[in-house]
CSV table of C-alpha atoms (C1' of nucleotides) in Angstrom, one decimal:
chain,number,residue,atom,x,y,z
A,1,MET,CA,-10.7,18.4,6.6
A,2,GLY,CA,-7.0,17.7,6.7
A,3,ARG,CA,-4.9,17.9,9.9
A,4,ALA,CA,-1.5,19.0,11.0
A,5,PRO,CA,1.4,17.0,10.3
A,6,CYS,CA,3.1,15.2,12.9
A,7,SER,CA,6.3,17.4,12.4
A,8,SER,CA,4.2,20.6,13.8
A,9,MET,CA,3.4,18.6,16.9
A,10,VAL,CA,5.9,20.2,19.5
A,11,GLY,CA,8.2,17.7,21.6
A,12,LEU,CA,7.4,14.7,19.5
A,13,GLU,CA,9.9,12.4,17.9
A,14,ARG,CA,10.2,11.8,14.4
A,15,GLY,CA,12.2,9.6,12.1
A,16,PRO,CA,13.3,5.8,12.6
A,17,TRP,CA,12.2,4.2,15.7
A,18,THR,CA,14.3,2.9,18.3
A,19,ALA,CA,14.2,-0.5,20.0
A,20,GLU,CA,13.0,1.4,23.2
A,21,GLU,CA,10.3,3.1,21.5
A,22,ASP,CA,9.0,-0.2,19.9
A,23,ALA,CA,8.9,-1.8,23.4
A,24,LEU,CA,6.9,0.9,24.8
A,25,LEU,CA,4.4,0.8,22.1
A,26,ILE,CA,4.0,-3.0,22.1
A,27,ASN,CA,3.3,-2.6,25.9
A,28,TYR,CA,1.1,0.0,25.3
A,29,VAL,CA,-1.1,-1.6,22.9
A,30,GLN,CA,-1.0,-4.9,25.2
A,31,GLN,CA,-2.6,-3.0,28.2
A,32,HIS,CA,-5.0,-0.8,26.0
A,33,GLY,CA,-5.3,-2.6,22.6
A,34,GLU,CA,-5.4,-1.2,19.2
A,35,GLY,CA,-6.9,1.7,18.0
A,36,ASN,CA,-7.6,5.2,19.9
A,37,TRP,CA,-4.3,6.2,18.3
A,38,SER,CA,-4.6,9.9,19.2
A,39,LYS,CA,-4.8,8.8,22.7
A,40,VAL,CA,-1.5,6.7,22.7
A,41,SER,CA,0.6,9.7,22.5
A,42,LYS,CA,-0.9,11.3,25.3
A,43,LYS,CA,-1.0,8.2,27.4
A,44,ALA,CA,2.4,6.3,26.2
A,45,ALA,CA,4.0,9.8,26.7
A,46,ARG,CA,4.2,9.2,30.4
A,47,GLY,CA,6.1,6.2,29.8
A,48,GLY,CA,8.5,7.9,27.5
A,49,LEU,CA,6.9,7.3,24.2
A,50,LEU,CA,7.0,10.6,22.2
A,51,ARG,CA,5.3,9.9,19.1
A,52,CYS,CA,2.0,11.2,17.3
A,53,GLY,CA,-0.7,8.9,17.0
A,54,ARG,CA,-0.3,8.5,13.2
A,55,SER,CA,3.2,7.5,13.6
A,56,CYS,CA,2.4,4.9,16.5
A,57,ARG,CA,-0.4,3.4,14.0
A,58,LEU,CA,1.6,3.0,11.2
A,59,ARG,CA,4.5,1.5,13.2
A,60,TRP,CA,2.0,-0.9,14.9
A,61,VAL,CA,0.3,-2.0,11.5
A,62,ASN,CA,3.4,-2.2,9.5
A,63,TYR,CA,6.0,-3.8,11.7
A,64,LEU,CA,5.0,-4.5,15.2
A,65,ARG,CA,1.6,-6.0,14.8
A,66,PRO,CA,1.6,-9.9,15.5
A,67,GLY,CA,1.6,-12.1,12.6
A,68,ILE,CA,3.3,-9.6,10.3
A,69,LYS,CA,5.5,-11.9,7.7
A,70,GLN,CA,8.9,-10.4,7.2
A,71,GLY,CA,11.4,-11.3,4.8
A,72,ASN,CA,11.4,-12.0,0.8
A,73,PHE,CA,8.3,-12.3,-0.9
A,74,SER,CA,7.6,-16.0,-2.5
A,75,PRO,CA,6.9,-16.5,-6.1
A,76,GLU,CA,3.4,-17.2,-5.4
A,77,GLU,CA,3.1,-14.0,-3.5
A,78,ASP,CA,4.5,-12.2,-6.3
A,79,ASP,CA,2.3,-13.9,-8.8
A,80,LEU,CA,-0.7,-12.8,-6.7
A,81,ILE,CA,0.3,-9.3,-6.2
A,82,ILE,CA,1.0,-9.0,-9.9
A,83,ARG,CA,-2.5,-10.2,-10.8
A,84,LEU,CA,-4.4,-8.5,-7.9
A,85,HIS,CA,-2.8,-5.0,-9.2
A,86,LYS,CA,-3.9,-5.9,-12.8
A,87,LEU,CA,-7.5,-6.1,-11.3
A,88,LEU,CA,-7.5,-3.5,-8.6
A,89,GLY,CA,-4.8,-0.9,-9.6
A,90,ASN,CA,-2.7,0.7,-6.7
A,91,ARG,CA,-5.2,-0.3,-4.2
A,92,TRP,CA,-2.8,-1.5,-1.8
A,93,SER,CA,-4.7,-2.1,1.0
A,94,LEU,CA,-7.4,-4.4,-0.6
A,95,ILE,CA,-4.3,-6.2,-2.1
A,96,ALA,CA,-2.7,-6.6,1.1
A,97,LYS,CA,-5.8,-8.3,2.6
A,98,ARG,CA,-5.4,-10.9,0.3
A,99,LEU,CA,-1.9,-11.7,1.4
A,100,GLU,CA,-1.8,-12.8,4.8
A,101,GLY,CA,0.6,-11.4,7.1
A,102,ARG,CA,1.7,-8.6,4.5
A,103,THR,CA,1.1,-4.8,4.8
A,104,ASP,CA,-0.2,-2.2,2.0
A,105,ASN,CA,3.0,-0.3,2.8
A,106,GLU,CA,5.2,-3.5,2.3
A,107,ILE,CA,3.3,-4.5,-0.9
A,108,LYS,CA,3.7,-1.0,-2.2
A,109,ASN,CA,7.4,-0.6,-1.7
A,110,TYR,CA,7.8,-4.0,-3.1
A,111,TRP,CA,6.1,-3.3,-6.0
A,112,ASN,CA,7.9,0.0,-6.9
A,113,ALA,CA,11.2,-1.6,-6.1
A,114,HIS,CA,11.0,-5.1,-7.6
A,115,LEU,CA,7.6,-6.2,-9.4
A,116,GLY,CA,6.7,-3.1,-11.2
A,117,LYS,CA,10.4,-3.0,-12.8
A,118,ARG,CA,10.3,-6.7,-13.5
A,119,LEU,CA,7.2,-6.3,-15.6
A,120,LEU,CA,8.6,-3.3,-17.3
A,121,LEU,CA,11.6,-5.5,-18.3
A,122,GLN,CA,9.5,-8.2,-19.5
A,123,LYS,CA,7.3,-6.0,-21.7
A,124,THR,CA,10.4,-4.1,-23.0
A,125,SER,CA,11.8,-7.5,-23.8
A,126,GLU,CA,8.6,-8.7,-25.6
A,127,THR,CA,8.0,-5.3,-27.5
A,128,ASP,CA,11.6,-4.3,-28.6
A,129,HIS,CA,13.7,-7.3,-29.1
A,130,SER,CA,16.1,-5.3,-31.5
A,131,LYS,CA,16.9,-2.5,-29.6
A,132,PRO,CA,20.3,-3.1,-27.2
A,133,SER,CA,19.6,-2.0,-23.6
A,134,THR,CA,21.9,1.3,-24.0
A,135,GLY,CA,20.0,3.4,-21.2
A,136,SER,CA,21.5,4.4,-18.0
A,137,LYS,CA,20.0,3.4,-15.0
A,138,ASN,CA,18.5,6.9,-14.8
A,139,LYS,CA,16.6,6.2,-18.0
A,140,GLU,CA,15.4,3.0,-16.5
A,141,LYS,CA,14.3,4.7,-13.4
A,142,GLN,CA,12.2,7.1,-15.4
A,143,GLN,CA,10.6,4.4,-17.7
A,144,HIS,CA,9.8,2.6,-14.6
A,145,THR,CA,8.3,5.6,-12.9
A,146,GLU,CA,6.1,6.5,-16.4
A,147,THR,CA,5.0,3.0,-16.7
A,148,ASN,CA,3.8,2.8,-13.3
A,149,GLN,CA,1.7,6.0,-14.0
A,150,ASP,CA,0.3,4.0,-16.8
A,151,ASN,CA,-0.6,1.2,-15.1
A,152,ALA,CA,-2.7,3.6,-12.5
A,153,ASN,CA,-5.8,2.7,-14.3
A,154,PRO,CA,-7.6,6.2,-14.4
A,155,TYR,CA,-10.9,4.8,-15.0
A,156,LEU,CA,-11.0,2.9,-11.5
A,157,GLN,CA,-12.9,5.0,-8.8
A,158,LYS,CA,-10.9,6.4,-5.9
A,159,PRO,CA,-10.7,3.8,-3.1
A,160,THR,CA,-13.1,3.7,-0.2
A,161,ARG,CA,-13.3,1.9,3.0
A,162,VAL,CA,-14.7,-1.6,2.3
A,163,PHE,CA,-13.9,-4.8,4.0
A,164,PRO,CA,-13.8,-7.4,1.4
A,165,PHE,CA,-13.9,-10.2,3.5
A,166,LEU,CA,-17.5,-9.6,4.4
A,167,LEU,CA,-19.0,-9.4,1.1
A,168,PRO,CA,-21.7,-12.0,0.2
A,169,GLY,CA,-20.7,-15.3,-0.2
A,170,SER,CA,-17.2,-14.5,1.0
A,171,SER,CA,-15.5,-16.5,3.5
A,172,ALA,CA,-11.8,-17.4,4.4
A,173,ASN,CA,-12.3,-21.0,3.6
A,174,ASP,CA,-13.2,-20.0,0.1
A,175,ASP,CA,-10.1,-17.7,-0.1
A,176,THR,CA,-7.7,-20.3,0.9
A,177,LYS,CA,-9.3,-22.6,-1.5
A,178,ALA,CA,-9.2,-20.1,-4.4
A,179,LEU,CA,-5.5,-19.0,-3.4
A,180,ASN,CA,-4.4,-22.6,-3.5
A,181,SER,CA,-6.0,-23.0,-6.9
A,182,LEU,CA,-3.9,-20.4,-8.2
A,183,THR,CA,-0.8,-21.2,-10.3
A,184,PRO,CA,2.3,-18.8,-11.5
A,185,LEU,CA,1.2,-16.8,-14.1
A,186,TRP,CA,3.5,-13.7,-14.4
A,187,SER,CA,6.0,-15.3,-16.7
A,188,ASP,CA,3.8,-15.9,-19.4
A,189,HIS,CA,0.7,-13.9,-19.3
A,190,ALA,CA,0.5,-11.4,-16.9
A,191,VAL,CA,1.9,-8.4,-19.0
A,192,ALA,CA,-1.1,-6.6,-20.5
A,193,ASP,CA,-1.0,-3.9,-23.2
A,194,GLU,CA,-1.9,-0.9,-21.3
A,195,GLU,CA,-3.1,0.9,-24.7
A,196,GLU,CA,-6.0,-1.6,-24.5
A,197,HIS,CA,-7.3,-0.6,-21.4
A,198,ILE,CA,-11.0,-0.7,-21.4
A,199,PRO,CA,-12.7,2.4,-19.3
A,200,LEU,CA,-15.0,1.1,-16.8
A,201,SER,CA,-18.4,2.7,-16.7
A,202,GLU,CA,-19.6,5.0,-13.8
A,203,ASN,CA,-21.6,1.8,-12.2
A,204,GLY,CA,-18.5,-0.2,-12.5
A,205,GLY,CA,-18.4,-1.3,-15.9
A,206,ASP,CA,-17.2,-5.0,-16.7
A,207,ILE,CA,-14.1,-6.2,-15.0
A,208,TYR,CA,-14.3,-9.1,-17.2
A,209,ALA,CA,-13.5,-7.1,-20.0
A,210,CYS,CA,-10.5,-6.0,-18.2
A,211,LEU,CA,-9.8,-9.7,-17.6
A,212,ASP,CA,-9.9,-10.2,-21.2
A,213,ASP,CA,-7.6,-7.4,-21.6
A,214,LEU,CA,-5.0,-9.1,-19.5
A,215,SER,CA,-4.8,-12.2,-21.7
A,216,PHE,CA,-5.8,-14.4,-19.1
A,217,THR,CA,-7.0,-17.9,-20.1
A,218,GLU,CA,-10.3,-19.6,-19.7
A,219,GLU,CA,-9.3,-21.2,-16.5
A,220,TYR,CA,-8.6,-17.8,-14.9
A,221,HIS,CA,-11.7,-16.2,-16.3
A,222,HIS,CA,-13.4,-18.9,-14.1
A,223,ASN,CA,-11.3,-18.7,-11.3
A,224,THR,CA,-13.2,-18.9,-7.9
A,225,MET,CA,-10.8,-16.0,-6.8
A,226,PHE,CA,-11.4,-13.6,-9.7
A,227,ASP,CA,-15.1,-14.4,-9.1
A,228,GLN,CA,-14.5,-13.4,-5.9
A,229,VAL,CA,-12.6,-10.3,-6.6
A,230,TYR,CA,-15.2,-9.2,-9.3
A,231,MET,CA,-17.8,-9.4,-6.3
A,232,GLU,CA,-15.7,-7.6,-4.1
A,233,TYR,CA,-15.1,-4.8,-6.8
A,234,GLN,CA,-18.8,-4.7,-7.5
A,235,GLU,CA,-19.3,-3.9,-4.0
A,236,LEU,CA,-16.7,-1.5,-3.7
A,237,LEU,CA,-18.7,0.6,-6.0
A,238,LYS,CA,-21.5,0.6,-4.0
A,239,SER,CA,-19.5,1.1,-0.9
A,240,SER,CA,-21.5,3.9,0.5
A,241,GLU,CA,-24.7,1.5,0.9
A,242,ASN,CA,-22.5,-1.2,2.0
A,243,GLN,CA,-20.8,0.5,4.8
A,244,VAL,CA,-23.0,0.3,7.6
A,245,ARG,CA,-23.6,-3.4,6.8
A,246,THR,CA,-20.1,-4.3,6.5
A,247,GLN,CA,-19.2,-2.3,9.8
A,248,GLU,CA,-21.9,-4.2,11.6
A,249,ASN,CA,-20.2,-7.6,10.4
A,250,TYR,CA,-16.8,-6.9,10.5
A,251,SER,CA,-15.6,-8.0,13.9
A,252,THR,CA,-17.3,-11.4,13.4
A,253,SER,CA,-16.6,-12.1,10.1
A,254,ASN,CA,-12.9,-11.1,9.2
A,255,PRO,CA,-10.8,-14.3,9.5
A,256,PHE,CA,-7.5,-11.9,9.8
A,257,LEU,CA,-8.9,-9.9,12.7
A,258,THR,CA,-7.5,-11.4,15.8
B,1,DA,C1',40.0,4.7,-0.1
B,2,DA,C1',37.0,8.4,-1.8
B,3,DT,C1',32.9,9.3,-3.8
B,4,DG,C1',28.9,9.9,-6.6
B,5,DA,C1',24.7,7.3,-8.3
B,6,DG,C1',21.6,4.2,-7.7
B,7,DT,C1',18.6,1.2,-4.7
B,8,DA,C1',15.6,-0.2,-0.9
B,9,DC,C1',12.5,0.6,2.5
B,10,DA,C1',11.0,3.2,6.8
B,11,DA,C1',8.3,6.7,7.6
B,12,DC,C1',5.7,11.0,6.8
B,13,DC,C1',2.3,13.8,4.6
B,14,DG,C1',-2.3,15.4,2.4
B,15,DC,C1',-6.6,13.9,1.4
B,16,DA,C1',-10.9,12.2,2.4
B,17,DA,C1',-14.1,9.0,4.6
B,18,DA,C1',-15.6,7.6,8.8
B,19,DC,C1',-17.0,8.8,13.4
B,20,DA,C1',-18.1,11.6,17.5
B,21,DT,C1',-20.3,15.3,19.5
C,1,DA,C1',-27.7,18.7,10.5
C,2,DA,C1',-23.6,20.9,11.4
C,3,DT,C1',-19.0,20.7,12.9
C,4,DG,C1',-14.8,19.1,14.4
C,5,DT,C1',-11.5,14.9,15.3
C,6,DT,C1',-10.0,10.6,14.1
C,7,DT,C1',-8.5,7.1,11.1
C,8,DG,C1',-6.9,4.8,6.8
C,9,DC,C1',-5.3,5.3,2.4
C,10,DG,C1',-2.2,6.0,-1.4
C,11,DG,C1',1.7,9.0,-2.7
C,12,DT,C1',6.0,10.8,-1.8
C,13,DT,C1',10.3,11.9,0.6
C,14,DG,C1',14.4,10.9,3.5
C,15,DT,C1',18.0,8.4,4.3
C,16,DA,C1',21.2,4.2,4.9
C,17,DC,C1',23.2,0.8,2.3
C,18,DT,C1',25.5,-1.0,-1.9
C,19,DC,C1',27.9,-0.9,-6.1
C,20,DA,C1',30.6,0.9,-9.9
C,21,DT,C1',34.0,4.1,-10.9
DNA sequence: AATGAGTACAACCGCAAACAT
DNA sequence: AATGTTTGCGGTTGTACTCAT
């Protein structure tokens, strides 16, 4: 259905947030709680916060919310992002749910600025040892963009809203164990040959075929986390029938919902 | 020191699903 | 059931900053 952009809303501020605006928003959320963002611009405006609801939500979710992790990504986080991206594509929100304290926007930006580029260079060095790097930075940037587009798996369904922690057999403890069991991967095995991507069938296909494609070793095939991600993916594809159940359980099951 | 190119990241937008009436 | 509104998502843009020339 779409909606008017914030820019069309008369009298509202745009651009970078000031410390005062942050304080006003924090104060508002502390008093009224999260959600109802459309009402924020009306209620908080009385206190001087002239931002549209969408802008408030974005600011809160990505930067002001308690528990947001600031600073550099750890090698373990890098590894996890790369592997999840191979599995899930550009589903940043799903990836973000696996990295406590990180947001989809942050991961997306980090990927575009660092990880995607790193994988590109890695792939280039593996496939083209002889050619010296003579390209300009512009050319590198162009290649980077093209590779990202290649990586966006066209066979994956469009994202739908699903809360992955709520899926059958899923629990925070399992997640933690699985995450702890992961070892750094991207230096040796994370680069897949995009030309060999196997299209997923309409009912979801076999994601283990994709895992094969990623040159994962046996230990990764049977890794608890990938079993779980696989389950999540299956559920994702059946999302419409799961919506009601997941919504019912969300508030009591999500360990990150505080 | 000036300036142009490249980089990083916060913020915005369009779209579509979910929700409310 | 139909329609309008809100929310969440991923893609894209704007701009401040850094660095090379």
